[in-house]
Coordinates of C-alpha atoms in Angstrom, one line a residue:
Chain A
M1 CA -0.2 0.1 0.1
V2 CA 1.4 3.5 -1.3
F3 CA 0.0 7.0 0.8
N4 CA 1.0 10.1 -0.1
M5 CA -0.2 13.9 0.2
V6 CA -0.2 15.0 -3.5
T7 CA -1.1 18.6 -4.9
L8 CA -4.1 18.3 -7.8
E9 CA -1.5 18.2 -10.2
G10 CA 0.0 14.8 -8.7
F11 CA 3.2 16.2 -7.3
F12 CA 4.4 14.6 -3.7
E13 CA 6.8 17.3 -3.6
G14 CA 7.9 20.6 -4.8
A15 CA 10.6 21.4 -7.1
N16 CA 12.9 21.2 -4.1
P17 CA 13.3 17.9 -1.7
W18 CA 11.1 17.7 0.6
A19 CA 9.3 21.1 -0.4
I20 CA 6.0 20.1 1.0
D21 CA 5.1 23.5 2.9
W22 CA 2.0 23.5 0.9
H23 CA 0.7 20.0 2.6
R24 CA -2.7 20.5 4.9
V25 CA -2.7 18.9 8.2
D26 CA -5.1 19.5 11.0
E27 CA -6.7 17.5 13.9
E28 CA -9.1 15.8 11.3
F29 CA -5.8 14.9 9.1
N30 CA -4.0 13.7 12.4
T31 CA -6.7 11.2 13.5
F32 CA -7.2 9.7 10.1
A33 CA -2.9 9.1 10.2
I34 CA -3.2 7.9 14.2
E35 CA -6.0 5.4 12.3
Q36 CA -3.8 4.4 9.0
L37 CA -1.0 3.9 11.6
N38 CA -2.8 1.5 14.2
S39 CA -3.6 -0.1 10.9
L40 CA 0.1 -1.2 9.7
D41 CA 2.7 -3.6 10.8
A42 CA 5.0 -1.9 9.0
I43 CA 6.4 1.9 7.2
V44 CA 8.9 1.3 4.4
F45 CA 11.2 4.2 3.0
G46 CA 13.4 4.9 0.1
R47 CA 16.7 6.4 1.9
L48 CA 15.6 9.9 0.9
T49 CA 12.2 9.7 2.6
Y50 CA 14.0 7.8 5.4
E51 CA 16.4 10.2 5.7
G52 CA 14.5 13.2 6.0
M53 CA 11.6 11.6 8.7
A54 CA 14.8 9.9 10.9
S55 CA 16.0 13.7 11.1
Y56 CA 12.7 15.0 11.7
W57 CA 10.6 12.7 13.8
P58 CA 13.0 11.5 16.8
T59 CA 13.8 15.5 17.1
S60 CA 12.4 16.7 20.7
A61 CA 10.8 19.5 18.7
A62 CA 8.7 17.3 16.6
I63 CA 7.3 15.8 19.7
A64 CA 6.3 18.4 20.8
D65 CA 4.5 19.6 17.9
N66 CA 2.8 16.8 16.9
P67 CA 3.3 13.9 20.5
D68 CA 0.9 11.5 19.0
I69 CA 2.0 11.3 15.5
A70 CA 5.5 11.4 16.8
D71 CA 5.0 8.7 19.2
K72 CA 3.5 6.4 16.3
M73 CA 6.6 7.1 14.0
N74 CA 9.2 6.0 16.0
S75 CA 7.5 3.0 17.7
T76 CA 6.0 1.2 14.5
P77 CA 8.0 -0.9 12.7
K78 CA 10.0 0.8 9.8
I79 CA 11.9 -1.0 6.7
V80 CA 14.5 0.6 4.5
F81 CA 15.1 -0.1 1.3
S82 CA 18.7 1.0 0.4
R83 CA 21.7 0.2 -1.3
T84 CA 23.7 2.7 -0.3
L85 CA 22.9 3.3 3.6
D86 CA 25.3 1.3 6.2
K87 CA 23.2 1.6 9.2
V88 CA 19.9 3.0 10.4
E89 CA 19.9 4.5 13.6
W90 CA 16.0 5.6 14.2
N91 CA 14.4 3.4 16.5
N92 CA 13.1 0.2 15.2
T93 CA 14.7 0.2 11.5
R94 CA 15.3 -2.5 9.6
L95 CA 18.1 -1.9 6.6
I96 CA 17.2 -4.2 3.6
K97 CA 19.9 -3.6 1.1
D98 CA 19.2 -5.8 -1.8
N99 CA 16.6 -8.2 -3.8
I100 CA 13.3 -5.5 -3.2
A101 CA 11.4 -7.9 -5.4
E102 CA 12.0 -10.6 -3.3
E103 CA 11.8 -9.3 0.0
I104 CA 8.4 -7.0 -0.7
R105 CA 7.0 -10.6 -1.7
K106 CA 8.0 -12.2 1.3
L107 CA 6.8 -9.4 3.5
K108 CA 3.8 -9.7 1.8
Q109 CA 3.1 -13.7 2.1
Q110 CA 3.3 -13.1 6.1
R111 CA -0.2 -13.0 8.2
G112 CA -0.2 -10.0 9.4
K113 CA -1.5 -6.2 9.0
D114 CA -0.3 -4.0 5.9
L115 CA 3.0 -2.3 4.8
I116 CA 3.0 1.2 3.8
I117 CA 5.2 3.3 2.0
F118 CA 5.3 7.0 2.4
G119 CA 7.0 9.4 -0.1
S120 CA 9.8 7.4 -1.7
G121 CA 8.5 8.1 -5.2
K122 CA 11.5 6.2 -6.9
L123 CA 10.8 3.0 -4.5
T124 CA 7.0 3.4 -5.2
V125 CA 7.4 3.1 -9.2
S126 CA 9.8 0.4 -9.0
L127 CA 7.0 -0.8 -7.1
L128 CA 4.3 0.1 -9.3
N129 CA 6.0 -1.6 -11.9
L130 CA 6.6 -4.9 -10.9
R131 CA 2.9 -4.7 -9.9
L132 CA 3.6 -5.2 -6.3
I133 CA 1.5 -2.6 -5.0
D134 CA -2.1 -3.7 -3.7
E135 CA -3.6 -0.1 -2.7
I136 CA -2.9 3.4 -3.5
R137 CA -4.4 6.2 -1.4
N138 CA -3.6 9.7 -2.5
I139 CA -4.7 12.8 -0.3
V140 CA -5.7 15.3 -2.6
V141 CA -4.9 19.0 -1.6
P142 CA -6.7 21.6 -3.3
V143 CA -3.5 23.5 -4.5
I144 CA -1.8 23.6 -8.0
L145 CA 2.1 24.0 -7.9
G146 CA 2.9 24.5 -11.7
S147 CA 6.6 22.9 -10.7
G148 CA 7.3 19.6 -8.5
R149 CA 7.8 15.8 -9.0
P150 CA 5.1 14.0 -9.9
L151 CA 4.9 10.9 -7.7
F152 CA 4.4 8.7 -10.6
E153 CA 6.8 9.8 -12.9
G154 CA 8.4 6.8 -14.2
V155 CA 5.3 4.1 -14.3
Q156 CA 5.5 2.0 -17.6
G157 CA 2.3 1.8 -19.7
Q158 CA -1.3 2.7 -18.4
L159 CA -2.0 1.5 -15.3
D160 CA -5.7 1.1 -14.8
L161 CA -7.3 1.6 -11.0
K162 CA -10.8 0.6 -9.3
L163 CA -11.6 3.6 -6.7
V164 CA -12.7 1.4 -3.7
K165 CA -13.1 4.8 -1.0
S166 CA -13.3 8.2 -1.3
R167 CA -13.4 11.1 1.8
T168 CA -13.7 14.4 1.9
F169 CA -11.6 16.3 4.7
Q170 CA -13.4 19.9 6.3
N171 CA -10.3 21.7 5.2
G172 CA -10.8 20.6 1.1
N173 CA -8.2 17.8 1.0
V174 CA -9.6 14.7 -0.7
L175 CA -8.7 11.4 0.1
L176 CA -9.1 9.0 -3.1
C177 CA -8.3 5.0 -2.6
Y178 CA -7.8 2.9 -5.8
Q179 CA -6.6 -0.9 -6.3
P180 CA -4.9 -2.0 -9.6
N181 CA -7.6 -2.9 -11.9
V182 CA -7.6 -6.9 -11.8
S183 CA -9.4 -7.4 -14.8
Q184 CA -5.9 -6.3 -16.7
Chain B
M1 CA -18.4 41.2 -3.3
E2 CA -19.5 42.3 -7.2
E3 CA -18.2 39.2 -8.5
N4 CA -20.6 37.3 -7.7
N5 CA -22.8 38.8 -10.0
M6 CA -20.1 38.6 -12.2
R7 CA -20.2 35.6 -15.0
K8 CA -18.3 32.6 -14.0
V9 CA -15.3 31.5 -16.6
I10 CA -16.1 27.6 -16.1
A11 CA -13.1 25.2 -17.3
L12 CA -13.8 21.2 -17.7
I13 CA -11.1 19.1 -17.5
H14 CA -10.1 15.5 -17.2
L15 CA -7.2 14.6 -15.7
S16 CA -5.3 11.0 -15.4
L17 CA -4.3 10.3 -11.5
D18 CA -0.9 11.0 -12.4
G19 CA -2.1 15.1 -14.0
F20 CA -1.8 14.5 -17.6
A21 CA -5.1 15.8 -19.3
A22 CA -4.1 14.0 -22.7
G23 CA -1.5 11.0 -23.9
P24 CA 1.4 12.1 -25.5
N25 CA 0.2 12.5 -28.9
D26 CA -3.0 14.0 -27.6
E27 CA -5.1 11.1 -27.1
L28 CA -8.2 10.8 -25.0
D29 CA -9.4 7.6 -24.8
W30 CA -8.2 6.5 -21.1
I31 CA -10.9 9.4 -19.9
S32 CA -13.5 6.8 -18.6
Y33 CA -16.6 8.6 -20.8
D34 CA -19.9 6.9 -19.7
D35 CA -23.6 8.2 -19.3
E36 CA -22.8 9.3 -16.4
L37 CA -20.1 11.5 -17.1
E38 CA -21.5 12.5 -20.2
K39 CA -24.5 13.8 -18.0
Y40 CA -22.2 15.4 -15.8
A41 CA -20.6 17.5 -18.4
H42 CA -24.0 18.3 -20.2
S43 CA -25.1 19.6 -17.2
M44 CA -23.3 23.1 -18.2
H45 CA -25.7 23.2 -21.5
D46 CA -27.9 24.3 -18.6
L47 CA -25.7 26.5 -16.5
T48 CA -23.4 28.2 -19.4
D49 CA -24.3 30.1 -22.7
A50 CA -20.8 30.9 -23.6
V51 CA -17.7 29.1 -25.1
I52 CA -14.0 29.6 -25.1
W53 CA -11.5 28.5 -27.3
G54 CA -8.2 29.1 -28.9
R55 CA -7.8 28.8 -32.9
R56 CA -7.1 25.3 -33.2
T57 CA -9.9 24.1 -30.9
Y58 CA -11.8 26.1 -32.8
Q59 CA -11.6 24.8 -36.3
G60 CA -11.6 21.0 -35.2
M61 CA -14.7 21.6 -33.4
A62 CA -16.1 23.7 -36.3
S63 CA -15.4 21.1 -38.8
Y64 CA -17.1 18.4 -36.4
W65 CA -19.7 19.8 -34.8
L66 CA -21.4 21.0 -37.7
T67 CA -21.6 18.3 -39.7
V68 CA -23.6 16.1 -36.2
P69 CA -27.0 17.8 -37.3
G70 CA -27.1 16.4 -40.3
D71 CA -25.7 13.0 -39.8
P72 CA -28.3 10.4 -39.0
N73 CA -25.5 8.5 -36.8
S74 CA -25.7 10.9 -34.7
T75 CA -26.5 10.7 -31.1
P76 CA -29.4 12.7 -29.2
A77 CA -26.5 13.8 -26.6
A78 CA -24.6 14.9 -29.6
L79 CA -27.6 16.5 -31.5
E80 CA -28.2 18.2 -27.7
H81 CA -24.5 19.8 -27.6
A82 CA -24.6 20.7 -31.4
R83 CA -27.6 22.9 -30.5
W84 CA -25.6 24.1 -27.7
L85 CA -23.2 25.3 -29.3
D86 CA -25.4 26.8 -32.5
N87 CA -27.1 29.2 -30.0
A88 CA -24.0 30.1 -27.7
T89 CA -21.7 32.6 -28.6
K90 CA -18.6 31.3 -29.0
V91 CA -15.3 33.2 -28.1
V92 CA -12.1 32.1 -30.6
V93 CA -9.0 33.7 -28.7
S94 CA -6.7 34.2 -32.2
R95 CA -4.6 36.7 -33.2
T96 CA -3.9 35.2 -37.3
L97 CA -8.0 34.0 -38.2
D98 CA -9.4 36.1 -40.1
R99 CA -12.8 35.8 -39.1
I100 CA -14.6 33.7 -37.0
E101 CA -17.5 31.2 -38.8
W102 CA -20.6 29.5 -37.2
N103 CA -23.4 28.8 -39.5
N104 CA -23.5 32.6 -41.1
T105 CA -24.2 33.4 -37.3
T106 CA -23.3 36.7 -35.6
N107 CA -22.8 34.6 -32.0
T108 CA -19.4 35.1 -32.3
V109 CA -16.3 36.8 -30.5
Q110 CA -12.5 37.2 -31.8
I111 CA -10.0 38.0 -29.0
K112 CA -6.7 39.0 -30.1
D113 CA -5.0 40.8 -28.0
N114 CA -5.6 42.0 -24.6
I115 CA -7.3 38.7 -23.5
A116 CA -7.8 39.8 -19.7
Q117 CA -9.7 42.6 -20.5
E118 CA -11.5 41.1 -22.6
I119 CA -12.7 38.4 -21.1
N120 CA -13.5 40.8 -17.8
K121 CA -15.3 42.8 -20.1
L122 CA -17.1 39.6 -21.8
K123 CA -17.8 38.4 -17.9
Q124 CA -19.7 41.9 -17.0
Q125 CA -21.9 41.4 -19.9
P126 CA -25.2 39.9 -18.6
G127 CA -25.9 36.2 -19.5
K128 CA -25.4 32.9 -18.0
D129 CA -21.6 31.6 -17.4
I130 CA -19.2 31.1 -19.9
W131 CA -17.0 27.5 -20.5
F132 CA -13.7 27.2 -21.1
L133 CA -12.6 24.5 -23.7
G134 CA -10.0 25.4 -24.8
S135 CA -6.3 23.9 -25.6
I136 CA -4.0 23.1 -22.4
Q137 CA -1.8 25.8 -23.6
L138 CA -4.6 27.9 -23.3
A139 CA -5.8 26.6 -20.5
Q140 CA -2.6 27.8 -19.1
T141 CA -2.1 31.2 -20.4
F142 CA -5.8 31.8 -18.6
M143 CA -4.4 30.2 -15.4
Q144 CA -1.6 33.1 -15.0
L145 CA -3.9 35.6 -16.3
G146 CA -6.3 34.5 -13.4
L147 CA -9.4 34.3 -15.7
I148 CA -10.2 31.3 -14.5
D149 CA -13.5 31.2 -11.8
E150 CA -13.6 27.3 -11.3
Y151 CA -11.9 24.3 -12.0
R152 CA -14.1 21.1 -12.3
I153 CA -12.0 18.5 -12.6
N154 CA -12.1 14.7 -13.0
I155 CA -9.7 12.7 -11.8
N156 CA -9.8 9.5 -13.8
P157 CA -8.8 5.9 -12.5
T158 CA -5.7 5.7 -14.4
I159 CA -1.9 6.1 -14.4
L160 CA -0.5 6.9 -17.7
G161 CA 2.8 7.3 -17.1
K162 CA 3.4 9.7 -19.9
G163 CA 1.5 12.7 -21.8
K164 CA 0.8 16.2 -21.4
L165 CA 0.3 17.9 -18.2
L166 CA -1.7 20.1 -17.8
F167 CA -0.4 22.4 -15.2
G168 CA 3.2 22.3 -16.4
D169 CA 4.0 25.7 -16.6
L170 CA 2.5 27.6 -13.8
K171 CA 4.8 30.1 -12.3
E172 CA 3.2 30.7 -8.7
K173 CA 1.7 27.8 -6.7
M174 CA -2.6 28.7 -6.5
N175 CA -4.5 27.9 -3.9
L176 CA -7.6 26.3 -4.1
K177 CA -10.7 26.0 -2.0
L178 CA -12.9 22.5 -2.9
I179 CA -16.6 23.3 -3.7
E180 CA -18.1 20.1 -4.4
R181 CA -17.0 16.3 -4.1
K182 CA -19.0 13.4 -6.5
V183 CA -17.8 10.0 -7.2
F184 CA -19.1 8.4 -10.4
Q185 CA -20.0 4.6 -11.0
S186 CA -16.8 4.4 -13.2
G187 CA -14.0 5.5 -10.5
V188 CA -14.1 9.3 -12.1
V189 CA -14.2 11.5 -9.1
A190 CA -15.5 15.1 -10.1
L191 CA -13.7 18.0 -7.5
R192 CA -14.8 21.1 -8.6
Y193 CA -12.5 23.9 -7.0
S194 CA -12.8 27.5 -7.0
P195 CA -9.1 29.6 -6.9
N196 CA -8.3 30.7 -3.0
K197 CA -8.3 35.0 -3.5
A198 CA -8.1 34.9 0.1

């Protein structure tokens, strides 16, 4: 499962890495985020997203700003896919260096709750191309950036989806949940 | 507040989940067009009485829609749209055309320069809202000039992978206000936004 906040044009970050000042986060979103984190076995990242998250959530600033989410983010098991990282220091994090597809298949076969990918554009696209993603969850923020990084850049071939859920938030965010169309 | 009395320019846009308005060769076959979406699109007929095109779109539309009434194979929905077009004021943005023709009717307007000024003039005239149906390029021009008052974005349940981005060339971030969300059987999610001027 892959979860992201995106702009109306499908960007998950602006022109620069971590340009996410357009995110709209409030009480209602936090409630949703905690419920989502509670429904998971692990969060999955690529290196860049991992580094950004790992340098934020354990800090006292994050814990002061958003104690509930910080607690969840720090305690939930995390998996990082990276060939270049040597070690991971964020609490409850496991590093996987090779055979991403095989590792993901193995994880999916284990009994348990869902795995979710946050951010991690490259990882998401490679897993989409391997058809290893079972659900795409986008929160569409009511903003158009004009320039930025498309979440699905590099997806090969047209991928038809089935809308399985949608929800409107008070602040204008719209959650859209899709599954790859199995009839393909 | 006086804006409330002005005619709105409404753009109805079909997008893929990855933000494309058309495939790399302008393909539109990925749009989940069905009776429900057609009905939604055609609800614009009651709401609007004018249409905005660029030159190429106008030429394409004229060469097709003017033939629809005489074609025995035309569907009732196509006939309805052709009739609406006949009656609508046709606004064409083009520096190069000599004149705008549509069945010898006189309800055409050509805008050669000062797009913002001309469109704002139109908005102040009495009438229903105005349906923007121009190309991606013209849409970007209109967005930059802040001329679009409502976006009706239909998000299709498809990742295209490549194509023509609708919002490829905006210079500034634009905040929007969500007005409405509708979900269709096909999985298309129709979102209505107005620019957030606050």
